[in-house]
CSV table of C-alpha atoms and ligand atoms in Angstrom, one decimal:
chain,number,residue,atom,x,y,z
A,1,MET,CA,12.3,-11.7,-27.7
A,2,LYS,CA,9.6,-14.1,-28.1
A,3,ASN,CA,6.7,-15.0,-25.8
A,4,LYS,CA,7.7,-17.5,-22.9
A,5,GLU,CA,5.5,-20.6,-23.4
A,6,ARG,CA,3.8,-21.6,-20.4
A,7,PRO,CA,5.4,-24.1,-18.3
A,8,ILE,CA,3.5,-27.5,-17.5
A,9,ILE,CA,4.1,-28.6,-13.8
A,10,ILE,CA,4.9,-32.6,-13.1
A,11,LEU,CA,4.3,-33.2,-9.2
A,12,LEU,CA,5.9,-36.2,-7.7
A,13,LYS,CA,5.2,-37.9,-5.1
A,14,PRO,CA,7.1,-37.5,-2.0
A,15,ASP,CA,10.2,-40.0,-1.7
A,16,THR,CA,10.4,-39.9,-5.2
A,17,THR,CA,14.4,-41.3,-6.1
A,18,ARG,CA,17.0,-39.0,-7.3
A,19,ARG,CA,17.4,-41.4,-10.3
A,20,ASP,CA,13.9,-41.2,-11.4
A,21,ILE,CA,13.6,-37.2,-11.3
A,22,ASP,CA,17.1,-37.5,-13.3
A,23,GLU,CA,15.5,-39.8,-15.8
A,24,ILE,CA,12.2,-37.3,-16.1
A,25,LEU,CA,14.6,-34.1,-16.5
A,26,SER,CA,16.7,-36.0,-19.1
A,27,ARG,CA,13.5,-37.1,-21.0
A,28,ILE,CA,12.0,-33.6,-21.2
A,29,ALA,CA,15.1,-32.3,-22.0
A,30,GLY,CA,15.7,-34.8,-24.8
A,31,THR,CA,12.3,-33.5,-26.6
A,32,GLY,CA,13.8,-30.2,-27.1
A,33,LEU,CA,11.7,-28.7,-23.7
A,34,LYS,CA,13.5,-27.0,-21.2
A,35,PRO,CA,13.1,-28.7,-18.0
A,36,LEU,CA,12.8,-27.4,-14.4
A,37,TYR,CA,13.6,-28.3,-11.4
A,38,MET,CA,12.4,-27.2,-8.1
A,39,PRO,CA,13.2,-29.4,-5.0
A,40,GLY,CA,10.9,-29.1,-1.8
A,41,ILE,CA,11.6,-30.7,1.8
A,42,GLU,CA,8.4,-33.0,1.0
A,43,ARG,CA,8.2,-33.5,-2.8
A,44,THR,CA,9.8,-32.5,-5.7
A,45,VAL,CA,8.3,-30.5,-8.5
A,46,LEU,CA,9.2,-30.5,-12.0
A,47,GLY,CA,8.5,-28.2,-14.9
A,48,ALA,CA,8.6,-28.6,-18.6
A,49,ILE,CA,8.2,-25.3,-20.8
A,50,GLY,CA,7.4,-25.7,-24.3
A,51,ASP,CA,4.5,-27.3,-26.5
A,52,GLU,CA,2.1,-29.4,-24.2
A,53,ARG,CA,1.6,-31.8,-27.4
A,54,VAL,CA,5.5,-33.1,-26.9
A,55,LEU,CA,5.2,-33.3,-23.2
A,56,ALA,CA,2.2,-35.5,-23.7
A,57,GLY,CA,4.1,-37.8,-25.9
A,58,LEU,CA,6.7,-38.8,-23.0
A,59,ARG,CA,3.6,-40.4,-21.4
A,60,LEU,CA,5.2,-39.2,-17.7
A,61,GLU,CA,2.3,-40.3,-16.2
A,62,ASN,CA,3.2,-43.7,-16.4
A,63,TYR,CA,5.9,-43.3,-13.9
A,64,ALA,CA,4.7,-44.2,-10.7
A,65,CYS,CA,6.6,-41.5,-9.1
A,66,VAL,CA,4.2,-38.8,-10.8
A,67,GLU,CA,1.3,-38.0,-8.9
A,68,ARG,CA,0.2,-35.4,-11.8
A,69,ILE,CA,0.9,-33.4,-14.4
A,70,THR,CA,-1.4,-30.1,-14.9
A,71,PRO,CA,-1.5,-27.0,-16.3
A,72,VAL,CA,-1.6,-24.0,-13.4
A,73,LEU,CA,-4.5,-22.1,-13.9
A,74,THR,CA,-3.1,-18.9,-11.9
A,75,PRO,CA,-1.6,-15.8,-14.1
A,76,TYR,CA,1.5,-16.6,-12.4
A,77,LYS,CA,2.6,-20.5,-12.6
A,78,LEU,CA,5.9,-22.1,-11.1
A,79,VAL,CA,5.4,-19.8,-7.9
A,80,SER,CA,2.0,-20.6,-7.2
A,81,LYS,CA,1.0,-23.3,-4.4
A,82,GLU,CA,-1.0,-24.8,-7.3
A,83,ALA,CA,2.4,-25.8,-8.6
A,84,HIS,CA,4.1,-26.4,-5.2
A,85,PRO,CA,2.1,-27.4,-2.5
A,86,ALA,CA,4.7,-27.5,0.1
A,87,GLU,CA,6.2,-24.6,1.2
A,88,SER,CA,10.0,-23.8,-0.4
A,89,VAL,CA,13.3,-23.0,1.3
A,90,VAL,CA,15.7,-21.1,0.4
A,91,THR,CA,19.5,-21.3,1.7
A,92,ILE,CA,21.3,-18.0,2.3
A,93,GLY,CA,25.3,-19.0,2.7
A,94,ASP,CA,25.0,-22.1,5.5
A,95,ARG,CA,21.2,-20.9,6.5
A,96,ARG,CA,17.6,-21.7,5.8
A,97,ILE,CA,14.7,-19.8,5.2
A,98,GLY,CA,11.3,-20.7,4.8
A,99,GLY,CA,9.2,-24.4,5.9
A,100,GLY,CA,9.4,-23.2,9.5
A,101,ASP,CA,13.1,-21.5,9.7
A,102,PHE,CA,13.2,-17.7,10.4
A,103,LEU,CA,15.9,-15.5,9.4
A,104,VAL,CA,16.5,-11.7,10.0
A,105,ILE,CA,18.8,-9.7,7.8
A,106,ALA,CA,20.5,-7.0,9.3
A,107,GLY,CA,22.6,-4.1,8.1
A,108,PRO,CA,23.1,-0.4,7.2
A,109,CYS,CA,21.1,0.9,4.2
A,110,ALA,CA,24.4,2.0,2.6
A,111,VAL,CA,27.8,0.4,2.9
A,112,GLU,CA,29.6,4.0,4.2
A,113,SER,CA,33.7,3.1,5.0
A,114,GLU,CA,35.1,0.0,6.6
A,115,GLU,CA,34.7,1.1,9.8
A,116,GLN,CA,31.3,1.5,9.5
A,117,MET,CA,30.7,-1.8,7.8
A,118,CYS,CA,33.0,-3.9,10.4
A,119,ARG,CA,31.2,-2.2,13.9
A,120,THR,CA,27.6,-2.7,12.2
A,121,ALA,CA,28.3,-6.2,11.5
A,122,GLU,CA,29.5,-6.9,14.6
A,123,ALA,CA,26.5,-5.4,15.9
A,124,VAL,CA,24.1,-7.4,14.2
A,125,LYS,CA,25.6,-10.8,14.3
A,126,ALA,CA,26.0,-10.1,18.5
A,127,GLY,CA,22.1,-9.0,18.1
A,128,GLY,CA,21.7,-12.7,16.7
A,129,ALA,CA,20.8,-11.7,12.7
A,130,GLY,CA,21.4,-14.5,10.2
A,131,ALA,CA,22.9,-12.4,7.2
A,132,LEU,CA,24.4,-9.0,6.9
A,133,ARG,CA,22.7,-6.6,4.7
A,134,GLY,CA,24.3,-3.4,3.0
A,135,GLY,CA,23.9,-1.3,-0.2
A,136,ALA,CA,26.8,-0.8,-2.2
A,137,PHE,CA,24.4,0.7,-5.2
A,138,LYS,CA,22.2,2.9,-4.0
A,139,PRO,CA,19.0,4.0,-6.3
A,140,ARG,CA,18.1,6.8,-4.9
A,141,THR,CA,15.0,9.5,-5.3
A,142,SER,CA,17.3,12.0,-5.6
A,143,PRO,CA,20.0,12.2,-7.7
A,144,TYR,CA,21.7,15.0,-5.3
A,145,SER,CA,21.7,11.7,-2.4
A,146,PHE,CA,24.4,9.6,-1.6
A,147,GLN,CA,24.8,7.0,-4.8
A,148,GLY,CA,26.6,4.4,-2.8
A,149,LEU,CA,30.5,3.8,-3.1
A,150,GLY,CA,29.8,0.9,-6.0
A,151,LEU,CA,32.5,-1.7,-6.3
A,152,ARG,CA,34.5,-0.5,-3.4
A,153,GLY,CA,31.4,-0.9,-1.0
A,154,LEU,CA,30.6,-4.1,-2.5
A,155,GLU,CA,34.5,-5.2,-1.1
A,156,MET,CA,34.0,-3.6,2.2
A,157,LEU,CA,30.3,-6.0,2.6
A,158,ARG,CA,32.1,-8.9,1.2
A,159,ASP,CA,35.2,-7.9,3.9
A,160,ALA,CA,32.5,-7.6,6.4
A,161,SER,CA,30.7,-10.7,6.0
A,162,LYS,CA,33.6,-12.8,6.0
A,163,GLN,CA,34.8,-11.1,9.3
A,164,CYS,CA,31.5,-11.6,11.2
A,165,GLY,CA,30.6,-14.9,9.3
A,166,LEU,CA,27.1,-13.7,7.8
A,167,PRO,CA,26.2,-14.1,4.8
A,168,ALA,CA,25.9,-11.0,2.8
A,169,VAL,CA,23.1,-9.1,0.9
A,170,THR,CA,23.3,-6.4,-1.5
A,171,GLU,CA,21.1,-4.7,-4.4
A,172,VAL,CA,21.9,-4.7,-7.6
A,173,LEU,CA,20.6,-2.3,-10.3
A,174,GLU,CA,21.2,-3.4,-13.2
A,175,ALA,CA,22.2,-6.3,-15.2
A,176,ALA,CA,25.9,-5.4,-15.9
A,177,ASP,CA,26.5,-5.3,-12.3
A,178,VAL,CA,25.1,-8.7,-11.5
A,179,GLU,CA,29.1,-10.3,-12.0
A,180,ALA,CA,30.6,-8.2,-9.9
A,181,VAL,CA,27.6,-8.5,-7.4
A,182,ALA,CA,28.0,-12.6,-7.4
A,183,ALA,CA,31.6,-12.0,-6.6
A,184,CYS,CA,30.7,-10.4,-3.3
A,185,ALA,CA,27.4,-11.1,-2.2
A,186,ASP,CA,25.9,-14.5,-1.0
A,187,VAL,CA,22.2,-13.2,-1.9
A,188,PHE,CA,21.1,-10.3,-4.5
A,189,GLN,CA,18.5,-8.1,-3.9
A,190,VAL,CA,16.0,-6.5,-6.0
A,191,GLY,CA,15.1,-3.1,-5.0
A,192,SER,CA,11.7,-1.8,-4.9
A,193,ARG,CA,12.0,0.5,-8.0
A,194,ASN,CA,13.0,-2.4,-9.7
A,195,MET,CA,10.8,-5.3,-9.2
A,196,GLN,CA,9.6,-4.7,-12.7
A,197,ASN,CA,13.1,-4.9,-14.8
A,198,TYR,CA,12.4,-7.6,-16.4
A,199,ARG,CA,15.7,-7.6,-18.3
A,200,LEU,CA,17.6,-7.7,-15.1
A,201,LEU,CA,14.9,-10.4,-13.4
A,202,THR,CA,15.5,-12.6,-16.4
A,203,VAL,CA,19.3,-12.4,-15.8
A,204,LEU,CA,19.1,-13.1,-12.2
A,205,GLY,CA,17.0,-16.0,-13.1
A,206,ARG,CA,20.2,-17.6,-14.6
A,207,GLN,CA,22.1,-17.0,-11.7
A,208,HIS,CA,22.6,-19.8,-8.8
A,209,LYS,CA,22.6,-17.5,-5.6
A,210,PRO,CA,19.2,-16.3,-4.3
A,211,VAL,CA,17.3,-13.0,-5.3
A,212,ILE,CA,15.2,-11.1,-2.9
A,213,LEU,CA,12.7,-9.5,-4.4
A,214,LYS,CA,10.9,-6.6,-3.1
A,215,ARG,CA,7.8,-5.3,-4.1
A,216,GLY,CA,7.4,-2.6,-6.1
A,217,MET,CA,6.4,0.8,-4.2
A,218,SER,CA,2.9,0.5,-6.9
A,219,ALA,CA,3.1,-2.8,-7.4
A,220,THR,CA,0.1,-4.8,-6.9
A,221,ILE,CA,0.5,-8.6,-5.4
A,222,GLU,CA,0.1,-10.2,-8.5
A,223,ASP,CA,2.1,-7.7,-10.2
A,224,MET,CA,5.0,-9.2,-7.3
A,225,LEU,CA,4.3,-12.5,-8.8
A,226,LEU,CA,4.5,-12.4,-12.1
A,227,ALA,CA,7.9,-10.5,-11.5
A,228,ALA,CA,9.1,-13.5,-9.5
A,229,GLU,CA,8.0,-15.9,-12.2
A,230,TYR,CA,10.4,-14.0,-14.7
A,231,ILE,CA,13.0,-15.1,-12.4
A,232,VAL,CA,11.8,-18.9,-11.7
A,233,SER,CA,11.1,-19.6,-15.2
A,234,GLU,CA,14.7,-18.8,-16.4
A,235,GLY,CA,15.8,-21.5,-14.3
A,236,ASN,CA,16.7,-19.9,-10.6
A,237,PRO,CA,13.7,-21.2,-8.0
A,238,ARG,CA,15.8,-19.3,-4.9
A,239,VAL,CA,13.6,-16.3,-4.7
A,240,ILE,CA,12.5,-14.6,-1.5
A,241,LEU,CA,9.6,-12.5,-1.7
A,242,CYS,CA,9.7,-9.1,0.6
A,243,GLU,CA,6.8,-7.0,1.9
A,244,ARG,CA,8.6,-3.4,1.9
A,245,GLY,CA,5.7,-0.9,2.1
A,246,ILE,CA,3.3,0.4,-0.6
A,247,ARG,CA,2.7,4.0,-1.7
A,248,THR,CA,-0.8,5.2,-0.5
A,249,PHE,CA,-2.9,8.6,0.6
A,250,GLU,CA,-1.1,8.1,4.3
A,251,THR,CA,1.5,10.6,4.7
A,252,ALA,CA,2.4,10.2,8.5
A,253,THR,CA,4.3,7.4,7.5
A,254,ARG,CA,7.3,6.6,4.7
A,255,ASN,CA,5.1,3.9,3.1
A,256,THR,CA,2.2,2.1,4.6
A,257,LEU,CA,3.6,-1.6,5.4
A,258,ASP,CA,1.0,-3.6,3.4
A,259,LEU,CA,0.8,-6.6,6.1
A,260,ASN,CA,-2.1,-8.0,4.1
A,261,ALA,CA,0.3,-9.2,1.6
A,262,VAL,CA,2.1,-11.5,3.9
A,263,PRO,CA,-0.8,-14.2,4.4
A,264,PHE,CA,-1.9,-13.8,1.0
A,265,LEU,CA,1.6,-14.5,-0.6
A,266,LYS,CA,1.6,-16.9,1.6
A,267,SER,CA,-1.4,-18.8,0.6
A,268,ARG,CA,-0.9,-18.4,-3.4
A,269,SER,CA,2.6,-18.9,-3.4
A,270,HIS,CA,5.6,-21.4,-2.1
A,271,LEU,CA,8.0,-18.7,-1.8
A,272,PRO,CA,9.5,-17.6,1.4
A,273,VAL,CA,7.7,-13.8,2.1
A,274,ILE,CA,10.2,-11.8,4.6
A,275,VAL,CA,9.2,-8.1,6.1
A,276,ASP,CA,11.2,-4.9,6.0
A,277,PRO,CA,9.4,-2.7,8.6
A,278,SER,CA,12.4,-0.4,8.3
A,279,HIS,CA,11.2,1.1,4.7
A,280,GLY,CA,7.6,0.1,5.3
A,281,THR,CA,7.5,2.7,8.1
A,282,GLY,CA,10.6,4.9,7.6
A,283,LEU,CA,10.5,5.7,11.2
A,284,ARG,CA,12.5,3.8,13.9
A,285,GLU,CA,10.0,4.0,16.5
A,286,LEU,CA,7.8,1.8,14.4
A,287,VAL,CA,10.1,-0.5,13.4
A,288,ALA,CA,9.7,-3.2,16.6
A,289,PRO,CA,6.0,-3.3,16.5
A,290,MET,CA,5.8,-4.0,13.0
A,291,ALA,CA,8.7,-6.2,13.2
A,292,LYS,CA,6.3,-7.9,15.5
A,293,ALA,CA,3.0,-7.7,13.5
A,294,ALA,CA,5.2,-9.2,10.7
A,295,VAL,CA,5.8,-12.4,12.4
A,296,ALA,CA,2.4,-13.0,14.0
A,297,CYS,CA,0.8,-12.8,10.5
A,298,GLY,CA,3.4,-15.5,9.4
A,299,ALA,CA,6.2,-13.8,7.8
A,300,ASP,CA,9.4,-16.0,7.1
A,301,GLY,CA,11.6,-13.2,8.1
A,302,LEU,CA,12.3,-9.7,8.2
A,303,MET,CA,15.0,-7.2,6.7
A,304,ILE,CA,15.7,-4.5,9.3
A,305,GLU,CA,18.2,-1.5,8.7
A,306,VAL,CA,20.8,-1.2,11.5
A,307,HIS,CA,23.6,1.3,12.1
A,308,HIS,CA,26.6,1.6,14.9
A,309,ASP,CA,25.6,5.1,14.9
A,310,PRO,CA,22.3,5.9,13.1
A,311,THR,CA,22.8,9.8,13.8
A,312,THR,CA,25.9,9.6,11.6
A,313,ALA,CA,24.1,7.7,8.8
A,314,MET,CA,24.4,8.8,5.0
A,315,SER,CA,20.9,7.2,4.3
A,316,ASP,CA,17.8,6.1,6.0
A,317,GLY,CA,19.2,7.4,9.2
A,318,PRO,CA,15.6,8.2,10.9
A,319,GLN,CA,14.5,4.5,10.1
A,320,SER,CA,17.8,2.7,10.9
A,321,LEU,CA,17.9,1.2,14.9
A,322,ASP,CA,21.1,1.4,16.9
A,323,PRO,CA,22.9,-1.7,18.3
A,324,GLY,CA,21.3,-1.7,21.5
A,325,GLN,CA,17.6,-1.6,19.7
A,326,PHE,CA,18.4,-4.1,17.1
A,327,ALA,CA,19.3,-6.3,20.3
A,328,GLY,CA,16.2,-5.6,22.0
A,329,LEU,CA,14.3,-6.1,19.2
A,330,MET,CA,15.8,-9.6,18.7
A,331,ARG,CA,15.0,-10.6,22.3
A,332,ASP,CA,11.4,-9.2,22.3
A,333,LEU,CA,11.0,-11.3,18.8
A,334,ASP,CA,12.0,-14.5,20.3
A,335,PRO,CA,8.4,-15.4,21.8
A,336,PHE,CA,6.6,-14.4,18.6
A,337,ILE,CA,8.6,-16.6,16.4
A,338,THR,CA,8.2,-19.2,18.8
A,339,ALA,CA,4.2,-18.4,18.6
A,340,ALA,CA,4.2,-18.4,15.0
A,341,GLY,CA,5.6,-22.0,15.1
A,342,LYS,CA,9.0,-21.0,13.5
A,343,ARG,CA,12.5,-21.5,14.5
A,344,THR,CA,15.4,-19.1,14.4
A,345,ALA,CA,17.7,-20.1,11.4
A,346,ALA,CA,20.9,-21.4,13.3
A,347,ALA,CA,24.4,-21.3,11.1
A,348,GLY,CA,25.5,-24.8,10.3
A,349,ILE,CA,22.2,-26.4,10.0
A,350,ILE,CA,22.4,-27.5,6.3
A,351,GLU,CA,22.5,-31.0,5.5
B,1,PEP,C1,17.0,-0.7,0.6
B,1,PEP,O1,16.7,-2.4,0.9
B,1,PEP,O2,17.6,-0.1,1.0
B,1,PEP,C2,16.0,-0.2,-0.4
B,1,PEP,C3,16.5,1.0,-1.4
B,1,PEP,O3,15.0,-0.7,-0.4
B,1,PEP,P1,13.4,-0.5,-1.4
B,1,PEP,O4,14.2,-0.8,-3.0
B,1,PEP,O5,12.6,-1.3,-0.8
B,1,PEP,O6,13.7,1.0,-1.1
B,2,MN,MN1,17.3,2.0,3.1
């Protein structure tokens, strides 16, 4: 595959009309450059990938709606604040995340059975979650551990999500499964072990559904932003970054939850950032305090593992909350969410 050309960013003024946006996009496409459309709440950013000199020939600066045209200096470009100063908002089903809307994604580590999915889905819904998680394809460290139910698991997740009315989030392990996952889930999750699977990221960049990109356990923040850039530069701007802990010398906890990453990412990127304190700590009793800390340092959402009966969980039982613990955490989080200046995303708010 040949190198990607760097995108040029076209920052539009607030209140630019749809007509002007479409005209500029079609003029970019007309030159053979690849146009990119990245809508935001206050303003829209357009991109053009290809030869800068060809773009210059269009004299887009003559449009009154164009604020500035710039090459971006950071290594990651389309995901940077430099390219897109306002926070971007991603919609999951009929809910929003980012730009002040806070979303909690909860559910079991793995889909295990119809009954387990339905009971856990009802519990997380009752607790106030905004989306349902559940892994059908499980990337396990040991080949002897439960690997997930695969396609059957996807169907169970889809049915539970329909039944409880929460959008479904599930991990996709390889490009060949993207279509099957898209048929059953509302959001693709890229796991820590796959953050730098560039082939998978490229395929997801051609999809229309949102992607939760989990930080690789040995990845730097810049590695993570560049992985997100793979997805966005293919045309899918619906990316949510997820801090889930990194490997350090510490062994008391499963991982070291790097909450530094949250304000750092929020200062460098416009993408929503969520935190997974379940994998970040590996210990049930640390999930609530670290969830609160995540909200306090600016996260736009959380991903929490919940099982209707964690004592029987086939994976990640020790870090899973039971329904009562989850409901308690959600109640306790409320004042933190308000203090952070955010709203809990309610259903049906998409215009
Ligand atoms: C998961 O969310 O179940 C998971 C496998 O997480 P991670 O990729 O962060 O290890
Ligand atoms: Mn898990």
